[in-house]
Short mmCIF file of C-alpha atoms in Angstrom, two decimals:
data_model
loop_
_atom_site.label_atom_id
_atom_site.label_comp_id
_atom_site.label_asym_id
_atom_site.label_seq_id
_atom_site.Cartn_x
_atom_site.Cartn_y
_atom_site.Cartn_z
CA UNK A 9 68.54 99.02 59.56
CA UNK A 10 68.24 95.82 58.01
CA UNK A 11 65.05 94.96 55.81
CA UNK A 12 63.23 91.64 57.00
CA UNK A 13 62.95 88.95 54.72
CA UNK A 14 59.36 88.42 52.86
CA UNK A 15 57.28 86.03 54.23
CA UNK A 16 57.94 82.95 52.18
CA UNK A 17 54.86 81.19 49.97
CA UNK A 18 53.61 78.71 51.27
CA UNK A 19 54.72 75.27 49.67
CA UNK A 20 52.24 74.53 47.20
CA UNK A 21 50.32 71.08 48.40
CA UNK A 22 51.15 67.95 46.51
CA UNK A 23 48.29 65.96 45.02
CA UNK A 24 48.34 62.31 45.76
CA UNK A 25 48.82 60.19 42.60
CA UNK A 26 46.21 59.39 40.38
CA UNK A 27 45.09 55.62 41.38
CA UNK A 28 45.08 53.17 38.51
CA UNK A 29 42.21 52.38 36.97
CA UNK A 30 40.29 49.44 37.97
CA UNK A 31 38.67 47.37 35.76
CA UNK A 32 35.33 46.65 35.27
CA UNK A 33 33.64 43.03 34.79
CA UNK A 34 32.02 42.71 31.60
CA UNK A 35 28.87 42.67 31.34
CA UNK A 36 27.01 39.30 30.73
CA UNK A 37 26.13 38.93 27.13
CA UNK A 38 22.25 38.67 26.34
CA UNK A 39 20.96 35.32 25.63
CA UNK A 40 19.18 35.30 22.60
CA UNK A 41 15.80 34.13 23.73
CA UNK A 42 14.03 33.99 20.55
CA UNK A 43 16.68 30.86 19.48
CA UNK A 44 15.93 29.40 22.59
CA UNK A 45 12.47 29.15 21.13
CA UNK A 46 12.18 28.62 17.64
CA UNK A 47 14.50 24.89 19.01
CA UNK A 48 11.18 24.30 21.37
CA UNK A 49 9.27 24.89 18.79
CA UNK A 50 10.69 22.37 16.30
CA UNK A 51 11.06 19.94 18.93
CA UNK A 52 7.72 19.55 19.25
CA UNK A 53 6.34 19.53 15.79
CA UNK A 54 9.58 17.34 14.96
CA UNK A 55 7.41 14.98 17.35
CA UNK A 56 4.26 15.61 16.32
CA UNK A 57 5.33 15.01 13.06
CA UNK A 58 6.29 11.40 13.63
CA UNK A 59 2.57 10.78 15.05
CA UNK A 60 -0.10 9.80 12.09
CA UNK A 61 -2.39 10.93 14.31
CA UNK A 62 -1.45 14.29 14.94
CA UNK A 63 0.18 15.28 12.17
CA UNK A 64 -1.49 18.57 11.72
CA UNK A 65 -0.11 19.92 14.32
CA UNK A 66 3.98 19.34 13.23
CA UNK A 67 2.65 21.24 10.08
CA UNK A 68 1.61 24.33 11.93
CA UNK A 69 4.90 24.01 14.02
CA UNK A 70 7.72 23.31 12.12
CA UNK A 71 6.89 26.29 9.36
CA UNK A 72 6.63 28.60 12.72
CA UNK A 73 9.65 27.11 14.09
CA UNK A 74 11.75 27.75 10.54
CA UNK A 75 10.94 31.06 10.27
CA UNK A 76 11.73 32.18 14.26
CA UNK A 77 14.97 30.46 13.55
CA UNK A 78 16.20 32.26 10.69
CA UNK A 79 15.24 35.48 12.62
CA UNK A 80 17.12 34.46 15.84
CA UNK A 81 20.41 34.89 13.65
CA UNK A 82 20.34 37.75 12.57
CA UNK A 83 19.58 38.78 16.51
CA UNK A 84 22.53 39.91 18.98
CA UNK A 85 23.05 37.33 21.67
CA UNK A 86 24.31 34.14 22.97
CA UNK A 87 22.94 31.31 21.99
CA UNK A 88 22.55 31.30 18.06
CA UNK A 89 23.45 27.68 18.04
CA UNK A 90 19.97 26.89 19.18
CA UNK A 91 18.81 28.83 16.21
CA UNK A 92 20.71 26.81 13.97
CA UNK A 93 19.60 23.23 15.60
CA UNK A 94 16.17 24.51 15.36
CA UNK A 95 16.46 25.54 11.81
CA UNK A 96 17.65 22.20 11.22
CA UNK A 97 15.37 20.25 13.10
CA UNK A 98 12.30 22.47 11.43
CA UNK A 99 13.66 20.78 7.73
CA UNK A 100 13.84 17.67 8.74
CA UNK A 101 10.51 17.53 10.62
CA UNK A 102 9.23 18.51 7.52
CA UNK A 103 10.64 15.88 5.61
CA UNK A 104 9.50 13.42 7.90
CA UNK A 105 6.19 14.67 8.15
CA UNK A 106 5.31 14.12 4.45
CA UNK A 107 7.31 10.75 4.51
CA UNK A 108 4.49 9.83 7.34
CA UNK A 109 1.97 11.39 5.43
CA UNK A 110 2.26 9.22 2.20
CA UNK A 111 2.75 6.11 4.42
CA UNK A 112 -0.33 6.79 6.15
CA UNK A 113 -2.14 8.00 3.18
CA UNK A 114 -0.79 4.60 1.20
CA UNK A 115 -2.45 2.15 3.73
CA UNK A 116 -5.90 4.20 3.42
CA UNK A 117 -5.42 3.86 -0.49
CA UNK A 118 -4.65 -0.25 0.00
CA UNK A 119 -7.79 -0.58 2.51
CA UNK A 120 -9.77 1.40 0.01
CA UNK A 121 -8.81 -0.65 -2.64
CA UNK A 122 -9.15 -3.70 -0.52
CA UNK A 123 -12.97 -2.87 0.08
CA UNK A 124 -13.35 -2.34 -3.62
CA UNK A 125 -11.76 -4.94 -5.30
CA UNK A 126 -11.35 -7.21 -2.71
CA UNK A 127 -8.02 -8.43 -1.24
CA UNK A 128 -5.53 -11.00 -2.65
CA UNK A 129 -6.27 -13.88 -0.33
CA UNK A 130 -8.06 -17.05 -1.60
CA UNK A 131 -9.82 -19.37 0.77
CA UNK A 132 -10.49 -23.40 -0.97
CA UNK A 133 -12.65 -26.02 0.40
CA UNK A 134 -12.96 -29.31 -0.84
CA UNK A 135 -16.19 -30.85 -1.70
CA UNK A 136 -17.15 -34.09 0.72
CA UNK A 137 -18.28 -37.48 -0.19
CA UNK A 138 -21.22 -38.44 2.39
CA UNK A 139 -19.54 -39.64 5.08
CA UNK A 140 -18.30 -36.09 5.42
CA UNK A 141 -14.70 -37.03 4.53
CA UNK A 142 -12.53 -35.03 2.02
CA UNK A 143 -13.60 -36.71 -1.62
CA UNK A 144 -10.05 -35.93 -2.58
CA UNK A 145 -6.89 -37.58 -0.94
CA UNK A 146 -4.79 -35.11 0.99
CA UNK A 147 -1.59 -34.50 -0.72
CA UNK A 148 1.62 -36.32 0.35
CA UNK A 149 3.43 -34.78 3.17
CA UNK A 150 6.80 -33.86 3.21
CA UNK A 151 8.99 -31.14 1.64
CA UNK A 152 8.80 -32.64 -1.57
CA UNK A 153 5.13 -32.29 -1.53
CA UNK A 154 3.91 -29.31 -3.83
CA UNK A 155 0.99 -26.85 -2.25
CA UNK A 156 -2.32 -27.18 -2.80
CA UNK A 157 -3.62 -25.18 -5.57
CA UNK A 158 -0.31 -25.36 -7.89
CA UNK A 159 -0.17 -26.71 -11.30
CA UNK A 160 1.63 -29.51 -9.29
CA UNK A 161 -1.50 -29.99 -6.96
CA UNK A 162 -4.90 -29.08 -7.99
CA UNK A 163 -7.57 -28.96 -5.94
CA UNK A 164 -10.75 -30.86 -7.52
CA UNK A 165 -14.08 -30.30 -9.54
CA UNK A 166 -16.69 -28.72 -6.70
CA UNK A 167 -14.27 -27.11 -4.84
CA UNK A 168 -15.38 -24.08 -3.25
CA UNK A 169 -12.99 -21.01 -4.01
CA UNK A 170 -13.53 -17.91 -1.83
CA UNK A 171 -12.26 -14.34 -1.85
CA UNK A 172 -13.50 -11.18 0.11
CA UNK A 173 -15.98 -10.58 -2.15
CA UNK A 174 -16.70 -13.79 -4.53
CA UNK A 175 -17.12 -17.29 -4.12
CA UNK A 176 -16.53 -19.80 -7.44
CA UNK A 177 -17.46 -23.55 -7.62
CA UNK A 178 -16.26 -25.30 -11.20
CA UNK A 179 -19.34 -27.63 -11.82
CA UNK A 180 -17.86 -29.90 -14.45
CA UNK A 181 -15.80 -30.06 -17.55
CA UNK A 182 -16.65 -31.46 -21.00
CA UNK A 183 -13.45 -32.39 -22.50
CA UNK A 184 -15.09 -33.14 -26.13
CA UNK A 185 -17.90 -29.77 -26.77
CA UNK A 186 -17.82 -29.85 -30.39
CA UNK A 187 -21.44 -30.94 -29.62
CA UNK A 188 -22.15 -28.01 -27.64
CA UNK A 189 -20.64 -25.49 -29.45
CA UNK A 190 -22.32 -26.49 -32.53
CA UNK A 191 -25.40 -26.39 -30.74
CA UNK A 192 -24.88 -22.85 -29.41
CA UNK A 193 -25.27 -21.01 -32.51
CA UNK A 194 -25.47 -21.61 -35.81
CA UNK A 195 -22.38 -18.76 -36.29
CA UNK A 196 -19.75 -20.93 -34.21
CA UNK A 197 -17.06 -22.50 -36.27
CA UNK A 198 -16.02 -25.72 -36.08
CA UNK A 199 -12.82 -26.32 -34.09
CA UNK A 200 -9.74 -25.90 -36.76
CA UNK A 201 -7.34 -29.13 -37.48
CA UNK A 202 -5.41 -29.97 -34.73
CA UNK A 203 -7.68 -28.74 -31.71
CA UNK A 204 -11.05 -28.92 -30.27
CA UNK A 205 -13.39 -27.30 -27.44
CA UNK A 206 -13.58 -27.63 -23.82
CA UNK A 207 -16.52 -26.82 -21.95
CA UNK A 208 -15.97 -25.74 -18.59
CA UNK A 209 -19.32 -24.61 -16.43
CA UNK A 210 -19.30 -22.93 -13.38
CA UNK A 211 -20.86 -20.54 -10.98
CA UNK A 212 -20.39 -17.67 -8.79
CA UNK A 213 -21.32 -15.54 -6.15
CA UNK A 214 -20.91 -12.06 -4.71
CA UNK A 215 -20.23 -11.92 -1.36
CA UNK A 216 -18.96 -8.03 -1.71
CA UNK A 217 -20.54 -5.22 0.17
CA UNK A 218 -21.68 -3.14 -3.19
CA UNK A 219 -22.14 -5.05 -6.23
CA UNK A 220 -19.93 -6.99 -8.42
CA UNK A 221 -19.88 -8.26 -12.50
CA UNK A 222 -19.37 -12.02 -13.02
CA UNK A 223 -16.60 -11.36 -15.26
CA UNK A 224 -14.63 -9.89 -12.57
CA UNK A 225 -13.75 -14.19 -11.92
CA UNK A 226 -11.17 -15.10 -14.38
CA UNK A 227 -11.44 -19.09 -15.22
CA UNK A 228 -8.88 -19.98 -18.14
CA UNK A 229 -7.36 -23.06 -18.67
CA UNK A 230 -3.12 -23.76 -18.87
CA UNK A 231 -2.31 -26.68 -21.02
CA UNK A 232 0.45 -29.32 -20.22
CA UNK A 233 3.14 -27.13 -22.51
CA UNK A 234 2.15 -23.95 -20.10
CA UNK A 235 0.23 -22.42 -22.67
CA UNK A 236 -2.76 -20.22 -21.16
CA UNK A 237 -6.05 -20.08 -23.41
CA UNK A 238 -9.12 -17.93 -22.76
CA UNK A 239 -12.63 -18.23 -23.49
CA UNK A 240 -12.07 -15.20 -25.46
CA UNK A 241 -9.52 -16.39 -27.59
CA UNK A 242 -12.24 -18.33 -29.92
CA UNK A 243 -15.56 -16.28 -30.60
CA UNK A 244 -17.59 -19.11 -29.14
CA UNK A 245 -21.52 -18.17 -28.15
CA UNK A 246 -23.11 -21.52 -26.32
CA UNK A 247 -26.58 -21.73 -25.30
CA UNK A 248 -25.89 -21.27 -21.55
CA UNK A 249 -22.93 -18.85 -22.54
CA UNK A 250 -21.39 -16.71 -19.29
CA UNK A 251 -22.76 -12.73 -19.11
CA UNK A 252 -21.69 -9.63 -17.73
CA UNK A 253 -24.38 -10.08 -14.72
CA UNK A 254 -23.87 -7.38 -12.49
CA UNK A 255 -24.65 -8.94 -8.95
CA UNK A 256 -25.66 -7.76 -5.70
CA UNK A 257 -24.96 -9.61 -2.46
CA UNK A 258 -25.91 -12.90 -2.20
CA UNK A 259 -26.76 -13.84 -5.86
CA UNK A 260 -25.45 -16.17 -8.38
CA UNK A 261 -24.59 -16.24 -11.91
CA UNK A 262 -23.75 -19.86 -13.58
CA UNK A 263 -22.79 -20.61 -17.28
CA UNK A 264 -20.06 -22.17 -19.32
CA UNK A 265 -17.23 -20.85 -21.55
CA UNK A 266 -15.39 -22.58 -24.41
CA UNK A 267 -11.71 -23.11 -24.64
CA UNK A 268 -9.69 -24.04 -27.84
CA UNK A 269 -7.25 -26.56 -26.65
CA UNK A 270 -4.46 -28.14 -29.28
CA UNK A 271 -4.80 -31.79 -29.57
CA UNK A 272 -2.91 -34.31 -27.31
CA UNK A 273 -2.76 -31.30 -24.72
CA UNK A 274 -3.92 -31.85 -21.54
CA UNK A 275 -5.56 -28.53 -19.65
CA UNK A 276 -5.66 -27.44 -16.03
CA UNK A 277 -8.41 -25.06 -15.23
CA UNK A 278 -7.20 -21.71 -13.21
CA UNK A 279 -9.16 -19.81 -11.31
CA UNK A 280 -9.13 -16.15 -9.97
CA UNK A 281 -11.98 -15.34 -7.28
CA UNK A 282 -11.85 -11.79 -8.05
CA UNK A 283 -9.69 -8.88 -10.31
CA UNK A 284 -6.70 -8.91 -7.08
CA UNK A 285 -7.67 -12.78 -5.60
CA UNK A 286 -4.94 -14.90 -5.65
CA UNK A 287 -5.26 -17.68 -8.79
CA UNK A 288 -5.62 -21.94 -7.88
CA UNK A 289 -5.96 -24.45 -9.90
CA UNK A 290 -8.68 -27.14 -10.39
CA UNK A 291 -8.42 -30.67 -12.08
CA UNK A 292 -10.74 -31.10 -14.40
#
């Protein structure tokens, strides 16, 4: 009797082959978004910055827009470059914020010092004869022809010399005041060998908005060898003798200084309508 053969086991099932793996996209980096607006931010104060008017308002924006900027780098992200342009840009808003500043706060010093001491331009008119013509001949024309004013071209006795706040008129000129300075006081000195006195008198006028002193005008006299002499440099007291008036608007202060001039020496008379004004020069 033969034995029958065991069932056989069933083939065991064969697994399909693990697939490959796919990959997967990356995912986007994140945009660092505080970069994005510390540059905004120093943008705009950079402009604000460059305006007089509003410069306040680059000086609360460009510190704010330094300090986000050195935060966005240490910050994970794309982007960081617009934390460094923004750093950079903060700086040099700064910078030009304060280069603005000074400029503006320079021409507020120069119209401040304008109003006090008046400005440097000087205004001459000549005095007319009565027929309302110039008593002085103009000066020759041509490029050869020196300005009015210069030691080349002097303007006249009685010419009117203006400046923002002071007017001066030279009345006249005594070329010989030994007289006068003798007569002044009974201190003066004699003029020593080799030199005498000039009298020069003349007035002026405040035309400021505050007050003014008289000595503020400078009238010296520049000899023909370019030597300048002040009343000062003698210690010369004459009768009608120039003060330290202090003058309100309007009013008038005239007197006469004496100048020590060598002999043989010819002298110009220089004027200065105020500490700034620009100088001219009167014949006498």
């Amino acid at each position: 009797m033969s034995v029958p053969n065991p069932p056989t086991a069933p083939a065991p099932q064969q697994m399909p082959p693990p697939m490959p793996p796919v990959d997967q996209p990356a995912a986007p980096a994140k945009r660092n978004v505080l970069a994005l607006v510390a540059l905004i931010t120093a943008a705009v104060g950079f402009i604000f910055a460059c305006i007089p008017g509003a410069l306040i308002v680059g000086w609360i924006l460009l510190p704010i827009a330094f300090v986000l900027s050195i935060v966005s780098l240490f910050l994970k992200g794309s982007g960081k470059w617009m934390g460094i342009v923004g750093l950079v840009a903060s700086v040099v808003g700064t910078i030009v914020g304060f280069v603005v500043f000074f400029a503006v706060m320079a021409g507020v010093a120069q119209e401040a010092f304008e109003d006090e001491f008046g400005s440097g331009d000087t205004v001459v008119s000549e005095p007319t004869d009565e027929s309302g013509e110039d008593a002085a001949p103009a000066a020759e024309e041509g490029s050869d022809a020196a300005a009015e004013g210069t030691r080349e071209n002097p303007y006249p006795l009685g010419s009117t010399i203006s400046s923002s706040d002071w007017t001066v008129v030279i009345n006249s000129h005594t070329a010989d005041g030994a007289a006068a300075v003798a007569e002044g006081n009974q201190f003066n000195e004699a003029a020593p060998a080799g030199s005498h006195y000039e009298i020069v008198n003349y007035t002026v006028t405040y035309t400021g908005d505050e007050s003014g002193l008289a000595p503020e005008v400078g009238v010296d006299v520049v000899t023909s060898a370019g030597n300048v002499i002040n009343s000062y440099d003698a210690m010369v007291v004459l009768a009608d003798n120039f003060m330290a008036d202090e003058l309100y608007n309007g009013a008038s202060a005239t007197g006469s200084a004496a100048f020590l001039i060598p002999d043989g020496e010819t002298a110009l008379i220089r004027v200065r309508p105020g500490m700034f004004a620009d100088e001219v020069f009167v014949q006498p």
